[in-house]
XYZ file of C-alpha atoms in Angstrom:
689
model
C 94.715 35.548 -55.935
C 94.891 31.699 -55.969
C 97.243 31.731 -53.013
C 94.836 33.908 -51.016
C 91.960 31.627 -51.911
C 93.938 28.605 -50.713
C 94.807 30.443 -47.542
C 91.128 31.257 -46.945
C 90.363 27.555 -47.126
C 93.049 26.459 -44.618
C 92.749 29.318 -42.084
C 89.867 28.671 -39.715
C 87.448 31.320 -38.516
C 87.639 32.433 -34.903
C 84.658 31.959 -32.658
C 85.806 33.751 -29.561
C 82.768 35.566 -28.154
C 84.981 37.759 -26.017
C 86.894 39.085 -29.005
C 86.407 42.675 -30.173
C 84.255 43.638 -33.225
C 85.723 44.532 -36.579
C 88.348 47.242 -36.285
C 87.195 49.134 -39.361
C 83.854 50.063 -37.827
C 84.482 50.081 -34.061
C 85.090 53.203 -31.995
C 88.208 51.833 -30.234
C 91.634 53.303 -30.720
C 94.198 50.557 -31.251
C 97.931 50.938 -31.082
C 99.123 50.684 -34.628
C 102.746 50.040 -33.607
C 101.906 46.831 -31.806
C 99.721 45.606 -34.648
C 102.318 46.301 -37.296
C 105.144 44.719 -35.230
C 103.103 41.596 -34.606
C 102.208 41.308 -38.245
C 105.830 41.792 -39.295
C 106.894 39.132 -36.799
C 104.255 36.799 -38.045
C 105.428 37.249 -41.597
C 108.730 35.561 -40.621
C 106.914 32.379 -39.689
C 106.553 29.755 -42.286
C 103.282 29.351 -44.144
C 103.003 25.716 -42.927
C 103.427 26.727 -39.318
C 100.707 29.394 -39.718
C 98.369 26.880 -41.265
C 99.002 24.369 -38.481
C 98.278 27.056 -35.879
C 95.097 28.014 -37.697
C 93.973 24.382 -37.885
C 94.697 23.829 -34.216
C 92.892 27.040 -33.356
C 89.951 25.993 -35.509
C 89.691 22.686 -33.734
C 89.809 24.364 -30.334
C 87.235 27.109 -31.003
C 83.992 27.497 -32.874
C 83.013 29.930 -35.593
C 82.950 33.572 -34.518
C 79.613 35.308 -34.909
C 80.628 38.474 -33.036
C 79.576 41.815 -34.567
C 79.799 45.440 -33.654
C 76.059 45.708 -33.017
C 76.115 42.906 -30.416
C 79.194 43.966 -28.430
C 79.264 47.580 -27.259
C 82.390 49.349 -25.997
C 82.944 48.730 -22.308
C 84.143 52.253 -21.536
C 81.395 54.890 -21.582
C 83.388 58.122 -21.165
C 82.608 59.162 -24.755
C 84.823 61.831 -26.358
C 86.713 62.633 -23.162
C 90.476 62.576 -23.875
C 92.267 59.641 -22.239
C 95.035 62.012 -21.179
C 92.808 63.144 -18.369
C 93.068 59.679 -16.810
C 96.871 59.445 -16.847
C 97.226 60.156 -13.139
C 94.105 58.183 -12.184
C 93.855 54.509 -11.203
C 90.932 53.922 -13.528
C 90.525 54.449 -17.269
C 86.770 55.255 -17.302
C 83.376 53.878 -16.370
C 81.398 50.947 -17.635
C 77.723 50.963 -18.532
C 76.702 50.400 -14.934
C 78.739 53.373 -13.752
C 81.541 51.424 -12.084
C 85.156 52.388 -12.518
C 87.254 50.453 -14.969
C 90.561 49.747 -13.227
C 93.768 50.029 -15.168
C 95.656 46.754 -15.766
C 99.362 46.543 -15.152
C 101.201 46.957 -18.412
C 103.722 44.272 -19.321
C 107.210 45.296 -20.162
C 108.905 44.074 -23.313
C 110.531 41.026 -21.723
C 107.222 39.774 -20.267
C 105.429 40.360 -23.557
C 108.176 38.508 -25.422
C 107.974 35.516 -23.080
C 104.197 35.501 -23.360
C 104.498 35.533 -27.124
C 106.813 32.517 -27.098
C 104.441 30.485 -24.946
C 101.227 31.579 -26.732
C 101.024 30.745 -30.454
C 98.181 33.270 -30.979
C 99.955 36.177 -29.357
C 100.716 37.713 -32.743
C 96.976 38.302 -33.202
C 96.594 40.296 -30.012
C 96.650 44.084 -29.870
C 96.164 46.452 -26.965
C 92.958 48.628 -26.792
C 93.852 51.820 -24.920
C 90.228 52.972 -24.786
C 89.021 49.942 -22.791
C 92.465 49.108 -21.305
C 92.432 45.501 -22.512
C 93.982 43.191 -25.064
C 91.908 42.304 -28.087
C 92.503 39.286 -30.254
C 91.941 39.796 -33.958
C 89.774 37.390 -35.907
C 90.733 35.702 -39.133
C 88.735 38.198 -41.271
C 90.399 41.156 -39.562
C 93.868 39.783 -40.223
C 92.973 39.260 -43.855
C 91.844 42.862 -44.145
C 95.068 44.136 -42.585
C 97.229 41.964 -44.850
C 95.425 43.225 -47.959
C 95.792 46.825 -46.827
C 99.541 46.368 -46.210
C 99.920 44.957 -49.718
C 98.115 47.973 -51.200
C 95.063 46.009 -52.296
C 91.372 46.555 -51.717
C 90.226 45.473 -48.250
C 87.569 43.097 -49.578
C 88.538 40.285 -51.939
C 85.142 40.228 -53.677
C 85.731 43.714 -55.144
C 87.221 43.600 -58.645
C 89.256 46.775 -59.291
C 89.831 45.745 -62.892
C 86.225 45.235 -63.964
C 85.575 45.480 -67.726
C 84.632 48.955 -69.001
C 80.963 49.495 -69.745
C 80.541 51.706 -72.787
C 77.430 53.855 -72.231
C 77.479 55.536 -75.639
C 75.133 54.294 -78.344
C 77.368 53.668 -81.357
C 74.659 52.656 -83.805
C 74.387 54.980 -86.814
C 76.775 57.446 -85.246
C 80.190 58.340 -86.535
C 81.684 59.862 -83.407
C 80.398 60.283 -79.861
C 81.113 64.027 -79.613
C 83.740 65.351 -82.010
C 87.068 64.313 -83.467
C 88.205 67.886 -83.911
C 91.465 68.618 -82.143
C 91.406 70.887 -79.114
C 91.792 74.540 -80.169
C 94.855 76.451 -79.141
C 92.877 79.056 -77.238
C 92.078 76.508 -74.542
C 95.735 76.283 -73.609
C 96.491 80.040 -73.731
C 95.381 82.453 -70.971
C 92.418 84.565 -72.035
C 93.263 88.117 -73.082
C 89.748 89.324 -72.342
C 89.887 88.041 -68.782
C 93.248 89.769 -68.397
C 91.780 93.062 -69.626
C 88.801 92.690 -67.298
C 91.051 92.078 -64.313
C 93.144 95.140 -65.260
C 89.952 97.240 -65.448
C 88.861 96.070 -61.999
C 92.302 96.821 -60.535
C 92.305 100.295 -62.052
C 88.774 100.991 -60.773
C 89.706 99.861 -57.267
C 92.855 102.022 -57.219
C 91.007 105.115 -58.435
C 88.163 104.580 -55.991
C 85.458 103.840 -58.541
C 84.692 100.535 -56.839
C 84.223 100.826 -53.110
C 83.892 97.888 -50.809
C 81.621 97.877 -47.803
C 83.633 98.488 -44.692
C 82.890 96.266 -41.722
C 80.729 97.977 -39.172
C 82.685 99.010 -36.146
C 81.143 98.388 -32.785
C 80.619 101.624 -30.845
C 83.068 102.128 -28.030
C 80.486 103.923 -25.940
C 76.878 103.008 -25.248
C 74.074 104.325 -23.116
C 74.298 102.826 -19.687
C 70.665 103.631 -18.978
C 69.298 102.985 -22.464
C 65.585 103.029 -23.160
C 63.449 99.915 -23.166
C 63.344 99.623 -26.917
C 67.087 99.208 -27.425
C 67.534 96.674 -24.632
C 64.507 94.641 -25.610
C 65.284 94.807 -29.304
C 68.753 93.372 -28.818
C 67.424 90.408 -26.846
C 64.225 89.747 -28.742
C 64.371 87.190 -31.563
C 60.709 87.029 -32.623
C 58.497 89.910 -33.661
C 59.794 93.443 -33.404
C 59.350 94.922 -29.974
C 57.219 98.044 -29.822
C 57.467 99.949 -26.538
C 54.246 101.097 -24.933
C 53.511 104.827 -25.052
C 54.454 106.434 -21.790
C 51.781 108.282 -19.807
C 51.753 112.029 -19.645
C 53.868 113.419 -16.843
C 52.349 115.619 -14.182
C 52.636 119.361 -14.686
C 51.983 122.500 -12.717
C 48.257 121.825 -12.641
C 48.718 118.629 -10.604
C 50.819 120.425 -8.012
C 49.406 120.712 -4.454
C 50.340 124.404 -4.540
C 49.907 125.470 -8.191
C 50.416 129.036 -9.427
C 47.448 131.353 -9.299
C 46.965 131.426 -13.068
C 46.291 127.640 -13.089
C 43.483 127.787 -10.508
C 40.061 128.353 -12.166
C 37.503 130.654 -10.684
C 34.108 129.486 -9.476
C 32.422 130.829 -12.611
C 34.764 128.764 -14.776
C 34.052 125.669 -12.699
C 30.285 126.227 -13.114
C 30.715 126.687 -16.863
C 32.270 123.210 -17.079
C 28.839 121.732 -16.405
C 27.552 123.155 -19.682
C 30.269 121.399 -21.688
C 29.981 117.846 -22.958
C 31.419 115.320 -20.567
C 34.061 114.181 -23.022
C 35.270 117.781 -23.448
C 35.422 118.645 -19.766
C 38.838 118.912 -18.074
C 39.611 115.693 -16.244
C 41.385 117.409 -13.364
C 40.643 120.754 -11.730
C 43.672 122.252 -9.892
C 43.286 123.110 -6.221
C 45.621 124.662 -3.634
C 46.503 123.007 -0.301
C 48.496 124.407 2.577
C 50.825 121.418 2.785
C 51.422 118.108 1.124
C 50.089 116.369 4.214
C 46.601 117.791 3.637
C 46.322 116.553 0.032
C 43.545 113.893 -0.146
C 43.804 110.654 -2.049
C 43.139 110.828 -5.798
C 39.683 109.380 -6.361
C 40.380 108.153 -9.912
C 43.781 106.616 -9.177
C 42.512 103.026 -9.175
C 40.371 103.517 -12.298
C 43.136 105.199 -14.289
C 45.631 102.520 -13.258
C 43.210 99.825 -14.387
C 42.589 101.620 -17.689
C 46.329 101.891 -18.202
C 46.728 98.145 -17.694
C 43.932 97.496 -20.171
C 45.619 99.743 -22.733
C 48.904 97.882 -22.343
C 47.232 94.494 -22.541
C 44.495 94.895 -25.143
C 45.426 97.769 -27.433
C 47.541 96.732 -30.451
C 50.576 98.838 -31.223
C 52.199 99.497 -34.544
C 55.208 101.530 -35.559
C 54.359 104.533 -37.708
C 57.085 105.928 -39.877
C 56.658 109.628 -40.239
C 57.656 110.873 -43.657
C 57.805 114.538 -44.484
C 56.077 114.795 -47.851
C 54.950 117.938 -49.556
C 51.173 117.646 -50.160
C 51.582 119.268 -53.555
C 53.823 116.413 -54.681
C 50.988 113.925 -54.134
C 48.795 115.596 -56.733
C 48.929 114.063 -60.215
C 51.153 115.995 -62.569
C 48.796 116.997 -65.333
C 49.860 118.904 -68.433
C 49.127 122.593 -68.713
C 45.929 123.680 -70.431
C 47.963 125.779 -72.852
C 49.620 122.629 -74.163
C 46.247 120.934 -74.742
C 44.795 123.502 -77.102
C 42.635 123.705 -79.188
C 39.413 123.184 -77.231
C 36.146 125.173 -77.086
C 36.221 128.030 -74.612
C 34.309 131.068 -76.005
C 30.721 131.403 -77.251
C 30.943 132.341 -80.925
C 27.376 132.047 -82.315
C 23.823 131.728 -81.055
C 21.035 129.998 -82.971
C 17.677 131.516 -82.023
C 14.253 130.646 -83.415
C 12.687 127.950 -81.276
C 9.794 128.863 -79.019
C 10.427 126.098 -76.485
C 13.307 124.187 -74.887
C 15.652 122.626 -77.435
C 15.644 118.912 -76.581
C 18.152 117.565 -79.112
C 20.661 118.683 -81.715
C 22.666 116.852 -84.385
C 25.481 117.940 -86.716
C 25.794 116.565 -90.241
C 28.872 114.530 -91.045
C 30.083 117.275 -93.369
C 29.967 119.805 -90.520
C 27.995 122.323 -92.617
C 24.464 121.732 -91.323
C 22.907 121.589 -87.879
C 19.519 120.069 -87.027
C 17.613 120.798 -83.822
C 14.398 119.540 -82.266
C 12.395 121.442 -79.690
C 9.519 120.916 -77.315
C 7.476 123.338 -79.450
C 7.020 120.529 -81.994
C 9.353 121.910 -84.695
C 12.551 120.668 -86.296
C 14.874 123.329 -87.680
C 17.760 123.075 -90.146
C 20.581 125.580 -89.577
C 23.669 126.598 -91.448
C 26.567 126.302 -89.023
C 28.766 129.173 -90.147
C 26.196 131.987 -90.097
C 23.367 130.633 -87.874
C 20.842 130.979 -90.723
C 17.705 128.840 -90.485
C 17.112 127.102 -93.824
C 14.032 124.978 -93.178
C 11.428 124.300 -90.498
C 9.322 121.116 -90.155
C 6.132 121.339 -88.109
C 5.778 117.920 -86.488
C 3.050 118.779 -84.018
C 4.473 116.832 -81.056
C 7.412 117.571 -78.723
C 10.641 116.369 -80.295
C 12.719 113.887 -78.302
C 15.719 113.268 -80.544
C 17.149 114.140 -83.959
C 19.975 112.273 -85.708
C 21.712 112.727 -89.082
C 22.564 109.803 -91.302
C 26.381 109.239 -91.009
C 26.853 108.945 -94.804
C 27.464 112.320 -96.490
C 25.724 111.173 -99.699
C 22.503 110.411 -97.755
C 21.336 113.667 -96.106
C 18.476 111.969 -94.201
C 17.310 113.178 -90.820
C 15.700 110.836 -88.257
C 13.315 112.523 -85.815
C 11.588 110.913 -82.824
C 8.383 112.471 -81.509
C 6.129 110.632 -79.084
C 5.456 107.102 -80.425
C 6.632 107.928 -83.950
C 9.897 108.189 -85.874
C 10.072 110.321 -89.003
C 12.697 109.907 -91.719
C 12.851 113.348 -93.408
C 14.399 114.323 -96.709
C 16.418 117.497 -96.099
C 16.696 118.129 -99.879
C 20.417 118.840 -99.572
C 23.110 117.699 -101.979
C 23.189 117.412 -105.739
C 20.482 115.921 -107.981
C 21.927 112.436 -107.926
C 22.005 112.341 -104.115
C 18.452 113.733 -103.911
C 17.221 111.098 -106.351
C 18.806 108.323 -104.305
C 17.293 109.690 -101.087
C 13.816 109.787 -102.616
C 14.177 106.176 -103.765
C 15.104 105.096 -100.228
C 12.273 107.064 -98.605
C 9.626 105.729 -100.987
C 7.061 103.439 -99.397
C 4.273 102.247 -101.697
C 1.747 101.443 -99.001
C 1.430 100.934 -95.291
C 3.480 97.860 -94.383
C 3.307 96.229 -90.969
C 6.476 94.575 -89.755
C 6.495 90.839 -89.028
C 6.817 91.502 -85.319
C 3.661 93.617 -85.345
C 5.348 96.403 -83.392
C 6.269 98.940 -86.087
C 4.447 99.950 -89.255
C 6.180 101.801 -92.123
C 3.832 104.474 -93.557
C 4.681 107.045 -96.274
C 4.456 110.618 -94.985
C 2.560 112.683 -97.573
C 3.313 116.125 -96.158
C 7.112 115.904 -95.942
C 7.808 113.124 -98.511
C 9.375 110.841 -95.950
C 8.599 107.698 -93.998
C 6.578 107.530 -90.823
C 7.372 104.676 -88.418
C 4.624 104.068 -85.876
C 5.742 102.357 -82.666
C 3.699 100.839 -79.890
C 5.848 102.488 -77.209
C 7.432 105.884 -76.673
C 10.656 106.482 -78.624
C 13.279 108.540 -76.777
C 16.561 108.072 -78.711
C 17.624 107.343 -82.302
C 21.106 106.249 -83.375
C 22.424 105.332 -86.845
C 24.789 102.544 -87.819
C 28.093 103.630 -89.375
C 27.028 102.263 -92.818
C 23.840 104.355 -92.846
C 21.368 101.554 -93.631
C 20.458 100.529 -90.056
C 19.266 102.637 -87.158
C 18.034 101.805 -83.671
C 15.340 103.281 -81.449
C 14.649 102.995 -77.740
C 12.999 102.649 -75.158
C 11.859 99.379 -76.673
C 15.139 98.569 -78.422
C 14.461 97.860 -82.102
C 16.708 97.575 -85.150
C 15.400 99.063 -88.429
C 16.723 98.508 -91.965
C 16.025 101.412 -94.272
C 16.698 99.680 -97.587
C 14.261 96.783 -96.952
C 11.811 98.684 -94.728
C 12.079 96.007 -92.038
C 12.251 96.049 -88.259
C 13.847 93.463 -85.969
C 13.402 92.928 -82.258
C 16.390 90.800 -81.094
C 16.193 92.022 -77.492
C 12.791 90.777 -76.396
C 14.060 89.466 -73.063
C 15.934 92.581 -72.054
C 16.001 93.069 -68.303
C 15.245 96.580 -67.160
C 14.036 99.666 -68.966
C 16.381 100.759 -71.747
C 17.619 104.353 -71.463
C 19.619 104.553 -74.702
C 21.202 102.308 -77.333
C 24.162 103.005 -79.648
C 26.236 101.155 -82.256
C 29.956 100.477 -82.047
C 31.890 102.840 -84.374
C 33.931 100.095 -86.096
C 32.633 96.628 -85.105
C 29.309 94.778 -85.062
C 28.793 95.429 -81.361
C 25.728 96.999 -79.784
C 25.452 98.842 -76.456
C 22.242 99.054 -74.425
C 22.156 101.065 -71.220
C 19.579 100.510 -68.503
C 19.265 102.454 -65.287
C 22.151 100.663 -63.540
C 24.043 98.620 -66.150
C 25.376 98.761 -69.697
C 25.051 95.531 -71.677
C 27.312 94.806 -74.644
C 25.972 92.496 -77.387
C 27.525 90.884 -80.437
C 25.074 91.387 -83.318
C 26.591 88.649 -85.504
C 26.425 85.950 -82.832
C 23.355 87.442 -81.095
C 24.733 86.952 -77.615
C 25.738 89.006 -74.602
C 29.482 89.767 -74.453
C 29.810 91.622 -71.167
C 27.850 93.531 -68.574
C 29.341 96.792 -67.327
C 28.544 97.660 -63.710
C 28.244 101.432 -63.417
C 27.460 101.713 -59.720
C 25.386 104.829 -60.511
C 21.956 105.762 -59.210
C 20.450 106.131 -62.695
C 22.154 106.286 -66.102
C 21.099 109.207 -68.304
C 23.314 108.915 -71.426
C 26.247 107.002 -72.914
C 28.901 107.730 -75.564
C 31.467 105.487 -77.235
C 35.024 106.581 -78.026
C 35.935 106.615 -81.744
C 38.547 103.948 -81.005
C 35.809 101.674 -79.666
C 37.506 100.482 -76.453
C 36.385 103.213 -74.049
C 32.887 104.125 -72.960
C 31.545 107.229 -71.229
C 28.451 106.988 -69.002
C 26.613 109.971 -67.499
C 24.134 109.759 -64.622
C 21.389 111.768 -63.016
C 23.346 112.069 -59.773
C 26.060 114.213 -61.396
C 28.692 111.484 -61.915
C 30.578 110.463 -65.053
C 32.066 106.969 -65.405
C 34.902 106.183 -67.806
C 35.043 102.504 -68.792
C 38.114 100.864 -70.275
C 36.502 97.732 -71.685
C 39.850 96.014 -72.242
C 40.654 96.460 -68.572
C 37.586 95.616 -66.519
C 33.799 95.639 -66.345
C 34.015 98.271 -63.602
C 34.716 101.977 -64.165
C 38.346 102.923 -64.692
C 37.624 106.384 -63.261
C 34.543 108.071 -61.824
C 34.286 111.867 -61.912
C 32.266 113.259 -59.025
C 31.087 116.709 -58.076
C 33.450 118.418 -55.621
C 32.430 121.490 -53.606
C 35.340 123.940 -53.648
C 35.665 127.496 -52.453
C 36.259 130.090 -55.130
C 39.731 130.998 -53.861
C 40.706 127.331 -53.581
C 39.509 126.204 -56.998
C 42.176 124.224 -58.804
C 41.779 123.770 -62.526
C 43.483 120.377 -62.370
C 40.886 118.858 -60.016
C 38.465 116.560 -61.898
C 34.982 117.600 -60.840
C 31.586 117.326 -62.488
C 28.128 118.790 -62.272
C 26.086 119.170 -59.087
C 22.846 118.349 -60.946
C 21.635 115.782 -63.457
C 23.826 115.136 -66.478
C 21.774 115.295 -69.654
C 24.326 114.161 -72.236
C 27.948 113.086 -72.737
C 29.804 113.172 -76.076
C 33.186 112.309 -77.609
C 34.859 114.214 -80.420
C 35.435 112.203 -83.600
C 39.051 113.309 -84.197
C 40.273 115.445 -81.261
C 41.035 113.979 -77.782
C 38.063 115.820 -76.251
C 34.868 114.842 -74.488
C 32.134 116.978 -72.946
C 29.185 116.710 -70.590
C 26.102 118.899 -70.239
C 23.923 119.279 -67.189
C 20.795 120.892 -65.859
C 22.964 123.355 -63.929
C 23.237 125.408 -67.182
C 26.892 124.458 -67.748
C 28.879 122.229 -70.063
C 32.229 120.781 -69.012
C 34.997 120.139 -71.531
C 37.692 117.539 -70.764
C 40.848 116.360 -72.451
C 40.654 112.575 -72.824
C 43.678 111.047 -74.507
C 43.551 107.297 -75.202
C 46.952 105.762 -75.971
C 47.629 102.844 -78.270
C 49.957 101.382 -75.652
C 47.826 99.115 -73.468
C 50.169 99.591 -70.505
C 49.465 103.341 -70.404
C 46.258 104.538 -68.793
C 44.033 107.149 -70.454
C 44.822 110.768 -69.553
C 41.849 112.800 -68.307
C 42.323 116.541 -67.722
C 39.527 119.092 -67.052
C 39.802 122.010 -69.441
C 36.892 124.450 -69.363
C 33.471 125.140 -67.854
C 31.180 126.679 -70.455
C 28.448 128.943 -69.112
C 25.915 131.186 -70.858
C 22.544 129.438 -70.877
C 19.819 130.866 -68.673
C 18.168 128.610 -66.129
C 14.590 127.553 -66.701
C 11.986 125.358 -65.101
C 12.559 122.841 -67.906
C 16.237 122.455 -67.050
C 19.592 123.860 -68.102
C 21.679 122.507 -70.980
C 19.634 119.649 -72.483
C 22.031 118.404 -75.170
C 25.597 118.881 -76.449
C 27.342 117.711 -79.604
C 30.840 118.206 -81.051
C 31.547 119.415 -84.550
C 32.775 116.419 -86.604
C 35.892 118.231 -87.915
C 36.576 121.283 -85.753
C 37.140 121.527 -81.969
C 33.746 123.198 -81.572
C 30.924 122.359 -79.207
C 27.180 122.937 -79.738
C 24.940 123.193 -76.676
C 21.145 123.217 -76.634
C 19.487 124.884 -73.667
C 16.082 125.009 -72.051
C 16.099 128.750 -72.805
C 15.351 127.825 -76.504
C 18.852 128.944 -77.597
C 21.613 126.925 -79.269
C 25.170 128.120 -78.650
C 28.365 127.391 -80.556
C 31.603 127.447 -78.514
C 34.898 127.750 -80.403
C 38.560 127.920 -79.465
């Protein structure tokens, strides 16, 4: 290293502007034999003689500042092989386009004599690309000497730099592990061997088949259609050929057969047909082709054809042969979905007017009904025996049993009033508790000034006077609270208090019900169903029904699905975990009798009066003014990824039509798959399986 440093101090730098750029980065092709022979010859010279030559050369020339960027190659032929110019007098072309003449090559004797006379001849090498001799600079000779000695080309690079330890040794015993390498790393894997044997066996037995390369067809259509030729050449969007016009037939012939020529009466009848249905061409017979006149619509039809090709979009339609029956949903058979109500078993007769509302006790033993004749009747379910009659004096709108079996209290709405009646059912202890709850010492007006609680002397109950008409009554699952609408109010039986938390309700309330398991309240208006949280007193969601007018609502016992009936004959099923829009809407479908399919979901053609869910069976029903009640199978799965299954089961008929309507109310038995229907014909029917 010291010797090379001393040599770098004594050897001067060349400053020959005509010399070539550095050989490591230039595009020239030098003859390596000449360079190596010159360098070997120069190695025989003494170091002093080389230094003297360098000093003399340094004194005669200046420092070299030549670089590859400043001096471009003289020959501009590019990657053309030089063998092509062997027989030519020139070697290429310069940047101005002139030929570069070949120089006469010296033989060995002349080159030897020139080397004796010239002390710098050992630095010269021959450039075959530019057909000239290039003299190496001092830096280039240093690079070549270092390469011949097996060293790095540049002296400033230290190949023996100290090792930089990247690992953090503080508080660490070992960088990775001191465990010796396991033996399994040096032994071929048995599992890989077994896997390879399995693959070989599968290939030999034909279990694994490789894709064979597609063979090009030996024959092809010489006169192929436009689609194949254009498709093979087109690289953008898929080419879609234009539909070809209809070819001329016998009608367009100048001498058509007699059966194609219409009579004069047929031609006159064409004037009575709509213009779009008239035949566009009427065949005529000519004696010769020469007498055929020009087609009057030729120019117009040609122009229309051009417009169709230019303006009309075209798409490829894939025709798939599908059986229409396979597109229908595969619903289970009705036999597998039993039990469900299908036959009328009992009739409850006694009312003189249309039966507006019915309600079944939670025990399933008693049935209460309210009629437009102003009476409320208590029936025994099993034998249709009327136990008690209350004369209210006003048409009854709604009746509802208390959901607790130990509190046989009946809520009745009539006009602007709500009556809480003691049915006198149950044992002595239950009757005593009911009388304590229905005891009101004096007339008490609620704080809101809307409802007054008055003791009813005739029937030993409580009389709630409202300022507005009461249409529906619904009890809370705990039996202490109940709600009334149309002005939605919450009443507490134990404290004889009334609350009005929905003063700013938008729209006229149709009905209001409690959630079966949570403190959630549903209020339906004519077009929407609002869901409220009673604990937080805020609106949770707003369900958009899309119906003309909502008539009734029912909540599933699970609490996540809602059924909404309308006066336009539609039923909406809401999955509240899924969306605020209906999951499925059942519409009325007009079907011929011989084409009626039991698996088609259809609903009533007239107003729906009530919808109801069964408490324990996967059933729901709807009643309508068309004197029918529809029974559906509605299975709700616990798996959220599985949609509810809705299957129509039965259409229950039997009520006579009346001016007051058809079936006005329907309720399920709490324990059995039975359905009660109340009709405008003043009859209550029980349908069993």
